[in-house]
Short mmCIF file of C-alpha atoms and ligand atoms in Angstrom, two decimals:
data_model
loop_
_atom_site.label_atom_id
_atom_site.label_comp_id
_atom_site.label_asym_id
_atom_site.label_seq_id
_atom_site.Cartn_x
_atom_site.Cartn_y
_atom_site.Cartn_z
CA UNK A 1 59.83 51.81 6.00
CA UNK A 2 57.22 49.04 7.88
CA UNK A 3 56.33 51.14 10.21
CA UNK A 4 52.55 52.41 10.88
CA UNK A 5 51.24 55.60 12.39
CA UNK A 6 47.90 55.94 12.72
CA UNK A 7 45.53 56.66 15.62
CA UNK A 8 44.29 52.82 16.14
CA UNK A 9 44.84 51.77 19.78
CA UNK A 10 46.92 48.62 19.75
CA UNK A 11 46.48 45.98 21.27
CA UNK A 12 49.99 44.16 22.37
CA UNK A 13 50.47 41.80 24.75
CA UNK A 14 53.61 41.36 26.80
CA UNK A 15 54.84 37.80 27.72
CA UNK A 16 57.04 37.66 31.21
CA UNK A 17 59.88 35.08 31.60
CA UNK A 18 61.88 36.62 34.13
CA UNK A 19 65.12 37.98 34.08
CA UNK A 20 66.77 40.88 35.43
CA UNK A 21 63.95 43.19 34.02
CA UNK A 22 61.94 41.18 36.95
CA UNK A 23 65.24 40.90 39.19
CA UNK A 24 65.11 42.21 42.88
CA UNK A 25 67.66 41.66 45.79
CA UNK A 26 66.70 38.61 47.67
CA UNK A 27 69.51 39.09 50.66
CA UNK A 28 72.63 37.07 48.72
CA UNK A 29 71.76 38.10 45.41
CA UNK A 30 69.32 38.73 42.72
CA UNK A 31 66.82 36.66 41.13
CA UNK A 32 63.67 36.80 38.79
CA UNK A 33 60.35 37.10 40.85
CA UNK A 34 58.52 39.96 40.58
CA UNK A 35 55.37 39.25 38.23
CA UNK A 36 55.09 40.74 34.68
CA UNK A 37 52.34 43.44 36.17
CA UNK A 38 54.57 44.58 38.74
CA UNK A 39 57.09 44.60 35.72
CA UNK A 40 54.65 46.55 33.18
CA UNK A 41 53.77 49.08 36.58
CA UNK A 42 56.86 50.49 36.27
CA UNK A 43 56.79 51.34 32.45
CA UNK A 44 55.03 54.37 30.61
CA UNK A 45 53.23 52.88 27.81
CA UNK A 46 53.11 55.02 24.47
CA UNK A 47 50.02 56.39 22.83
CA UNK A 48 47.89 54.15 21.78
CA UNK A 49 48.96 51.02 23.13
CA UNK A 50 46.92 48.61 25.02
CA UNK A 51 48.97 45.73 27.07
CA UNK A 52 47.78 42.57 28.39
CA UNK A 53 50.08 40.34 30.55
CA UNK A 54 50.81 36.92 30.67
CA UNK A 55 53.27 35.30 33.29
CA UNK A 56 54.88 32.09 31.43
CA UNK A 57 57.83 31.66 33.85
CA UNK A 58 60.01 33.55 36.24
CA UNK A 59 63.39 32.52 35.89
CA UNK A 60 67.37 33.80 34.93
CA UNK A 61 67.21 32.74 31.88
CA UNK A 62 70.42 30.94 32.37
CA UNK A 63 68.37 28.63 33.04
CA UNK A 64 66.57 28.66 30.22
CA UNK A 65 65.84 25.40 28.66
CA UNK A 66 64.69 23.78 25.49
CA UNK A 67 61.24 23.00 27.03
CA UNK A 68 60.55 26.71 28.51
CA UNK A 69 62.02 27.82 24.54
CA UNK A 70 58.98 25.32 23.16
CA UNK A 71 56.64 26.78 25.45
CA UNK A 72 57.81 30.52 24.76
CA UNK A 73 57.26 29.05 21.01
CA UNK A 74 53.48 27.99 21.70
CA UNK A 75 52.33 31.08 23.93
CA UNK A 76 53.66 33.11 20.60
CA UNK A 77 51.90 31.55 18.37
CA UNK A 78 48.82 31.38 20.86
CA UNK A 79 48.65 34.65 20.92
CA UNK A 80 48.99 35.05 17.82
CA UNK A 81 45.94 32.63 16.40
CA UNK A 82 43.76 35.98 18.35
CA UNK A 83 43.32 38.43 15.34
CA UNK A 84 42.54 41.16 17.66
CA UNK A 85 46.54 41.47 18.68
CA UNK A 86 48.84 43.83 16.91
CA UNK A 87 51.71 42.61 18.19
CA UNK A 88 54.00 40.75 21.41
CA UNK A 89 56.64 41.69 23.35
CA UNK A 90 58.46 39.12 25.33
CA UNK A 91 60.42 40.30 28.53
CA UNK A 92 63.52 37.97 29.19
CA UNK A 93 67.02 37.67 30.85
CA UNK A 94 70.07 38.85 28.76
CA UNK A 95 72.32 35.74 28.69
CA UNK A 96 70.29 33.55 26.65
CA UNK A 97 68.24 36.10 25.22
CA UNK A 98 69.72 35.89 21.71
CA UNK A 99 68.61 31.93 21.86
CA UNK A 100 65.03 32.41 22.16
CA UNK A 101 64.66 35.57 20.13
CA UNK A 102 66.45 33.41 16.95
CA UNK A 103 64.30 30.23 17.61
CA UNK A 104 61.48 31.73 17.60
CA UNK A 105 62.54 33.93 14.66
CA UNK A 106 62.98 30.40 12.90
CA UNK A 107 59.59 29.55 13.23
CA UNK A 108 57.74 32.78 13.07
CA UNK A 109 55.41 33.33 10.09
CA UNK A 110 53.40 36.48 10.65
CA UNK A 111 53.76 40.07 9.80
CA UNK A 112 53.14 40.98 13.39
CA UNK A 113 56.02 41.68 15.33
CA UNK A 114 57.62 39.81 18.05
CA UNK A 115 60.42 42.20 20.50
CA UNK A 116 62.77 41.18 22.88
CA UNK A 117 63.35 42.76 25.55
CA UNK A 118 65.04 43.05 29.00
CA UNK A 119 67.26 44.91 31.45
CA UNK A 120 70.99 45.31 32.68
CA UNK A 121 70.02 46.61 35.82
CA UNK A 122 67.32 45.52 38.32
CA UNK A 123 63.74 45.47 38.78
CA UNK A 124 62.16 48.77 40.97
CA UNK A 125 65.26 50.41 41.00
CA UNK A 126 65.51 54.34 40.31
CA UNK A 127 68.17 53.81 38.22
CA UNK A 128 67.18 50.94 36.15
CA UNK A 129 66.58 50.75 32.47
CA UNK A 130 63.92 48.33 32.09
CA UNK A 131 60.97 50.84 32.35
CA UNK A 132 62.79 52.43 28.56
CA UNK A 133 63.44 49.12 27.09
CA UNK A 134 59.98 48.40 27.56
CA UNK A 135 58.58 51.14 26.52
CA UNK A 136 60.49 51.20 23.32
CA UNK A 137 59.91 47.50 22.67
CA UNK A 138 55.92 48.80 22.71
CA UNK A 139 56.27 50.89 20.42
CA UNK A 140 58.04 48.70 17.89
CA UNK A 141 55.59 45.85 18.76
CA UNK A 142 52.86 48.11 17.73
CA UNK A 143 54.14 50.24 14.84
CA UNK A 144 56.76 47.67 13.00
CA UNK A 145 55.64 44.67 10.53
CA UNK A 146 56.93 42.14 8.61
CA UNK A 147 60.49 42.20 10.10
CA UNK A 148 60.16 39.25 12.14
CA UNK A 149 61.13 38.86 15.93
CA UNK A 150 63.73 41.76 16.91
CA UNK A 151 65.69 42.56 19.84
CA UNK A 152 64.96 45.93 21.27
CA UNK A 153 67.21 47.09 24.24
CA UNK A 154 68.52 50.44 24.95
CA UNK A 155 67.18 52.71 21.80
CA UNK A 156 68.34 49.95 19.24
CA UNK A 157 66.53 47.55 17.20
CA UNK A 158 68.24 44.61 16.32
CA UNK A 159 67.45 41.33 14.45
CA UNK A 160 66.93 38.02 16.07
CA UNK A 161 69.84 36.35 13.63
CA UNK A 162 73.01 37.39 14.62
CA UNK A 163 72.69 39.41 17.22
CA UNK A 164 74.23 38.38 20.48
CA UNK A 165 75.12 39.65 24.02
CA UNK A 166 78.66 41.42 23.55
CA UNK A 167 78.77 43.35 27.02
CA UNK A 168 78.45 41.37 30.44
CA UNK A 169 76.86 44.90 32.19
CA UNK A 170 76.57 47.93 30.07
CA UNK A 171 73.06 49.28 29.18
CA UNK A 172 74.44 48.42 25.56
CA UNK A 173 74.55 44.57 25.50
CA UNK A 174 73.44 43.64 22.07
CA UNK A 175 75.15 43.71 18.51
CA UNK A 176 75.62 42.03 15.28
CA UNK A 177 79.37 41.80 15.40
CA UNK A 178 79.61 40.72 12.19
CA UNK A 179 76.13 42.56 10.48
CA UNK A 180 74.49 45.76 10.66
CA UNK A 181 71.38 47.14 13.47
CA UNK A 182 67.73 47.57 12.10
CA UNK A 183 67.41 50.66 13.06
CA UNK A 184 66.96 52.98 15.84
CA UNK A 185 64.51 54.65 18.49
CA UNK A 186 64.22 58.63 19.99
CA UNK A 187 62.30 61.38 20.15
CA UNK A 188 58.88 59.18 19.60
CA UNK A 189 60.14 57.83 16.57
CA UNK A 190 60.89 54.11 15.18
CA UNK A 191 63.74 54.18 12.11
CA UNK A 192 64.00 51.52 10.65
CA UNK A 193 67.18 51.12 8.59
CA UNK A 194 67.25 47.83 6.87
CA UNK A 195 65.27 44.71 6.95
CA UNK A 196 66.14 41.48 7.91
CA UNK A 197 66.80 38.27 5.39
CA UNK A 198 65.02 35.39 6.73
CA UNK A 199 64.75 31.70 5.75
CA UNK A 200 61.56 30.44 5.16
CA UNK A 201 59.73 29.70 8.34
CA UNK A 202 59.85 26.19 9.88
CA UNK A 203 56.29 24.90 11.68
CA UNK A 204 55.68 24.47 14.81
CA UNK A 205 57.67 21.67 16.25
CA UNK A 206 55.07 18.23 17.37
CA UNK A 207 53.88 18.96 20.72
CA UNK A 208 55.20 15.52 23.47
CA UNK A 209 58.44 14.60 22.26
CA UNK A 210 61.41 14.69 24.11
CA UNK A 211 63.93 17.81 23.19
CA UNK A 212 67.09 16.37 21.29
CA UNK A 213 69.88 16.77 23.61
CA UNK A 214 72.44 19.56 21.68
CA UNK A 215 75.81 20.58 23.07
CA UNK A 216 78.70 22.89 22.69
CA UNK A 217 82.06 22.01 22.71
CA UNK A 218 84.84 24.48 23.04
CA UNK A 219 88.25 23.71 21.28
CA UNK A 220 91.47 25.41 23.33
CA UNK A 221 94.90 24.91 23.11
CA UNK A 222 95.79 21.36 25.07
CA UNK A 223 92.25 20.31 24.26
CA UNK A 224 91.47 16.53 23.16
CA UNK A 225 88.01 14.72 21.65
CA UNK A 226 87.39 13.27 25.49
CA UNK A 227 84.90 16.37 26.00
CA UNK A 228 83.65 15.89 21.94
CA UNK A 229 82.88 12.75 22.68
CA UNK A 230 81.55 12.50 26.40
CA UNK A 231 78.80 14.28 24.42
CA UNK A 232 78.29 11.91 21.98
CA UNK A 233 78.49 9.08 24.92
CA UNK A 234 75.98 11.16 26.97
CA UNK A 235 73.29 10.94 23.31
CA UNK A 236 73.88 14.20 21.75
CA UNK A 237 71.77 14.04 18.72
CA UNK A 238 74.10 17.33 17.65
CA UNK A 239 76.78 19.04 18.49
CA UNK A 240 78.20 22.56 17.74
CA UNK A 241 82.31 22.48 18.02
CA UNK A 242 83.54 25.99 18.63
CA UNK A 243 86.65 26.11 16.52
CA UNK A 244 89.44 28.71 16.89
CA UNK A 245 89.95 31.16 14.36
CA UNK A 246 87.61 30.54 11.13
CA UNK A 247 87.12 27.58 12.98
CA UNK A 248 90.04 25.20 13.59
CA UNK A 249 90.44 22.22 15.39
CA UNK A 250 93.10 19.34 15.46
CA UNK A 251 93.37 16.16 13.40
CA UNK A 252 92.45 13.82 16.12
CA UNK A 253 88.99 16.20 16.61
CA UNK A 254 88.22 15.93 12.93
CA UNK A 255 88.62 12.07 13.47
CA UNK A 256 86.20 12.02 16.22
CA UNK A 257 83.97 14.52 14.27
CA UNK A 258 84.23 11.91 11.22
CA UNK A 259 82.98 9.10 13.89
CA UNK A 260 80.63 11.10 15.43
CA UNK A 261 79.05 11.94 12.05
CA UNK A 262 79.18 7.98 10.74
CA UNK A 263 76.73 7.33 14.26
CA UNK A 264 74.54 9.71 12.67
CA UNK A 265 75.23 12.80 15.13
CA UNK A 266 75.44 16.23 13.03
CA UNK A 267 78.26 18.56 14.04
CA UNK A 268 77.86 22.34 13.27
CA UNK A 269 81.27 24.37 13.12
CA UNK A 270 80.87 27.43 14.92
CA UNK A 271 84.23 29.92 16.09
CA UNK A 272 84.98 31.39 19.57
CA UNK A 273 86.17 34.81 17.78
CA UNK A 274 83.81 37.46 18.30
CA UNK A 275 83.09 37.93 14.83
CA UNK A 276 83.36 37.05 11.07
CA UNK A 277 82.73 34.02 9.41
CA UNK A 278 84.10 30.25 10.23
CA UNK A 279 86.17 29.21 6.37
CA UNK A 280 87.20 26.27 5.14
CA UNK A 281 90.89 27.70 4.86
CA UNK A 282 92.90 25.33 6.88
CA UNK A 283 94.12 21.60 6.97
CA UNK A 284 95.68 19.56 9.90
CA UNK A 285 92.55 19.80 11.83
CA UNK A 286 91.06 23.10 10.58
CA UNK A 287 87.85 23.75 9.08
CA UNK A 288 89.22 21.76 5.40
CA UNK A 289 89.48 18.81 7.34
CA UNK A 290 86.37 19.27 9.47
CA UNK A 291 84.01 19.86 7.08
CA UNK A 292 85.73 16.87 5.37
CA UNK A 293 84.68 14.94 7.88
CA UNK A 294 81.08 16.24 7.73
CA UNK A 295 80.67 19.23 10.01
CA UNK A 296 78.88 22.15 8.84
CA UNK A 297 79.81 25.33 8.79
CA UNK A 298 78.08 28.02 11.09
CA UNK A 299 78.77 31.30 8.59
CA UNK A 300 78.62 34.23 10.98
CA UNK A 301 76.61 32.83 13.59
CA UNK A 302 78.13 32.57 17.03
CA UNK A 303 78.19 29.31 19.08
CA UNK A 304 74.84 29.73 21.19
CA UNK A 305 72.86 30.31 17.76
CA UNK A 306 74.41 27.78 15.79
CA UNK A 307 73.49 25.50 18.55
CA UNK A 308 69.68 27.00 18.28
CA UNK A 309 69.55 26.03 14.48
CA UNK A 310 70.76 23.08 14.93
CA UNK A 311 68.25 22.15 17.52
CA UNK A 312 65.47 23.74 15.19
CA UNK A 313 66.61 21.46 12.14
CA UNK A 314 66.57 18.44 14.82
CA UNK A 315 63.08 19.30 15.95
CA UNK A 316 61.71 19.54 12.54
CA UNK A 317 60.89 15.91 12.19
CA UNK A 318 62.83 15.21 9.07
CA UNK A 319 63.68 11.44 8.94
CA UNK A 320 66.53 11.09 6.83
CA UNK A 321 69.92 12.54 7.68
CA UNK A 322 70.49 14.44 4.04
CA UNK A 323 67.80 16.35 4.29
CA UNK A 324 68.34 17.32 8.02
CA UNK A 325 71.58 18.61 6.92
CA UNK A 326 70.27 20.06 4.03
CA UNK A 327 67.74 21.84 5.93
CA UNK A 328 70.22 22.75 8.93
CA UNK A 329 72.75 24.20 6.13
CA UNK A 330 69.83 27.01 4.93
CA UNK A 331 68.60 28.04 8.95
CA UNK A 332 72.66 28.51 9.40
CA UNK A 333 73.18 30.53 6.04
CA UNK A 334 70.32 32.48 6.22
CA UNK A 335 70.89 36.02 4.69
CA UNK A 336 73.14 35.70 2.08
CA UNK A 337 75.44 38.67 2.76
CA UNK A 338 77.50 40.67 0.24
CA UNK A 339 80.10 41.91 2.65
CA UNK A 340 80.13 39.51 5.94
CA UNK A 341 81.82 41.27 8.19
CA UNK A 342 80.53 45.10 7.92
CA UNK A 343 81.24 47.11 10.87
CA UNK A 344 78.66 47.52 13.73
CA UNK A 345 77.27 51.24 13.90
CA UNK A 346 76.07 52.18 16.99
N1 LIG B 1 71.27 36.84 34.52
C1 LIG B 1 70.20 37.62 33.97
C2 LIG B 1 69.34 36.77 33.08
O1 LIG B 1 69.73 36.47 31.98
C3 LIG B 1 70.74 38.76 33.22
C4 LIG B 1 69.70 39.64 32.64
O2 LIG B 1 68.53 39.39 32.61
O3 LIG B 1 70.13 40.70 32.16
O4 LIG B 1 68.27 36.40 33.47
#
């Protein structure tokens, strides 16, 4: 168990981006804006816990982008460099939640613990669950350690790598489909049940570059390269093709994979099935012939993830294209895991 209990106040400091947790009706619909105090008013705060806020952004995080992820990235590690805190919690929209909780589980090197959290329904409403989520999220920020950044959201503790939004509006959003929780929260307790496998950290991308433009392409019955390779026309430096099945494509696809890959662009094979691994099982445009033609594999990750550690291995500032991929192929495989697709308990 990493968990501590002992009558130390701690000191945790809570990082507002927006999202629904900060959502309120603006007369067409809703939008981030209320400010991370007004967000942290409406929360109890368990024993012992001292929060400080900081407003980064206020947005949906749909429109998240690489840029806000880097400066999510610095505030943590900010923070961080300040003995004195015990831990962060980060408050964020649910859609791309599972991209910045696994970038900055990439690049996270410190046994203090970074949560994720947010809310299904909307800001300073009786019925909303924000005020728990955030509550519980304090609790593992200040009693976990040494399990990386997790994903805390309605009494479940998941980690960053895998873990994705399943559920468009239930109070549940968030599972591994194709890996097991870390454990759970009730009756003033933190259990944690297993601990993630992590690759080793990566540093802290160089500040005043320009983000590498990554994009997902979605293969579909009827579909062509035109989309495949409007991306590598509009200077993709990767691209994550989301197969069907294990991750299948057509012949033509793994031609304009093999092009795209000669021009130096490096293709990650993701799957649009909900869970399980992508597998080099078929030819005629499956995943034989596309890792032929020098995509890699994603393993279990799903699309949006793949497409984080591909950005990750991009930002890394490795010059030579081998040892990109080589790097790239150990963010995607990450925990080697004996059975990959165990069944979600909830
Ligand atoms: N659209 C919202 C967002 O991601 C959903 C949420 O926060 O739950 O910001």
């Amino acid at each position: 168990m990493k968990w501590t209990r002992d009558n130390r106040p701690r000191r945790i400091v809570v990082i507002s981006t927006g999202g629904t947790i900060a959502s309120r009706w603006n007369g067409s619909g809703y939008t981030a804006d209320a400010s991370g105090d007004d967000v942290m008013a409406t929360a109890a705060l368990p024993d012992n816990v001292l929060v400080e806020v900081r407003d980064l952004f206020n947005v949906n995080s749909s429109r998240m982008t690489t840029d806000r992820q880097l400066a999510l990235l610095r505030a943590v590690h900010e923070t961080l460099a300040d003995p004195g805190v015990d831990g962060i919690v980060v408050t964020h929209g649910t859609d791309t939640l599972e991209e910045s909780a696994f970038f900055l589980d990439l690049h996270h090197d410190d046994p203090r613990t970074v949560v994720l959290t947010g809310a299904q329904r909307p800001f300073g409403t009786g019925d909303g669950d924000g005020p728990g989520n955030l509550y519980d999220a304090l609790q593992v920020a200040a009693t976990v350690h040494g399990l990386g950044v997790l994903v805390v959201f309605d009494g479940l503790v998941h980690a960053a790598r895998g873990t994705v939004k399943t559920k468009t509006l239930d109070a549940d959003p968030f599972a591994d489909p194709s890996g097991r929780r870390v454990g759970r929260l009730g009756f003033g307790q933190v259990d944690i049940e297993r601990e993630p496998e992590r690759p080793a950290a990566l540093p802290l991308p160089a500040p005043g570059r320009p983000a590498p433009r990554v994009d997902i392409v979605t293969h579909h019955s009827d579909a062509d390269p035109v989309l495949f390779e409007a991306a590598v026309s509009a200077g993709a430096r990767g691209i994550v093709l989301v197969g069907t099945g294990a991750g299948n494509a057509t012949p033509e696809i793994a031609d304009a994979v093999a092009r795209a890959v000669d021009q130096g662009v490096h293709v990650v094979l993701s799957t649009r099935v909900a869970s399980g691994p992508v597998a080099e099982v078929y030819t005629g445009g499956g995943a034989v012939d596309l890792a032929a033609a020098g995509a890699v594999l994603a393993g279990t990750l799903r699309p949006g993830q793949a497409r984080i550690a591909l950005l990750s291995a991009l930002l890394a500032d490795i010059p030579s294209y081998e040892r990109r991929t080589q790097l790239l192929r150990g963010l995607l495989d990450g925990p080697v895991r004996a059975e990959p697709a165990l069944a979600v308990t909830h």
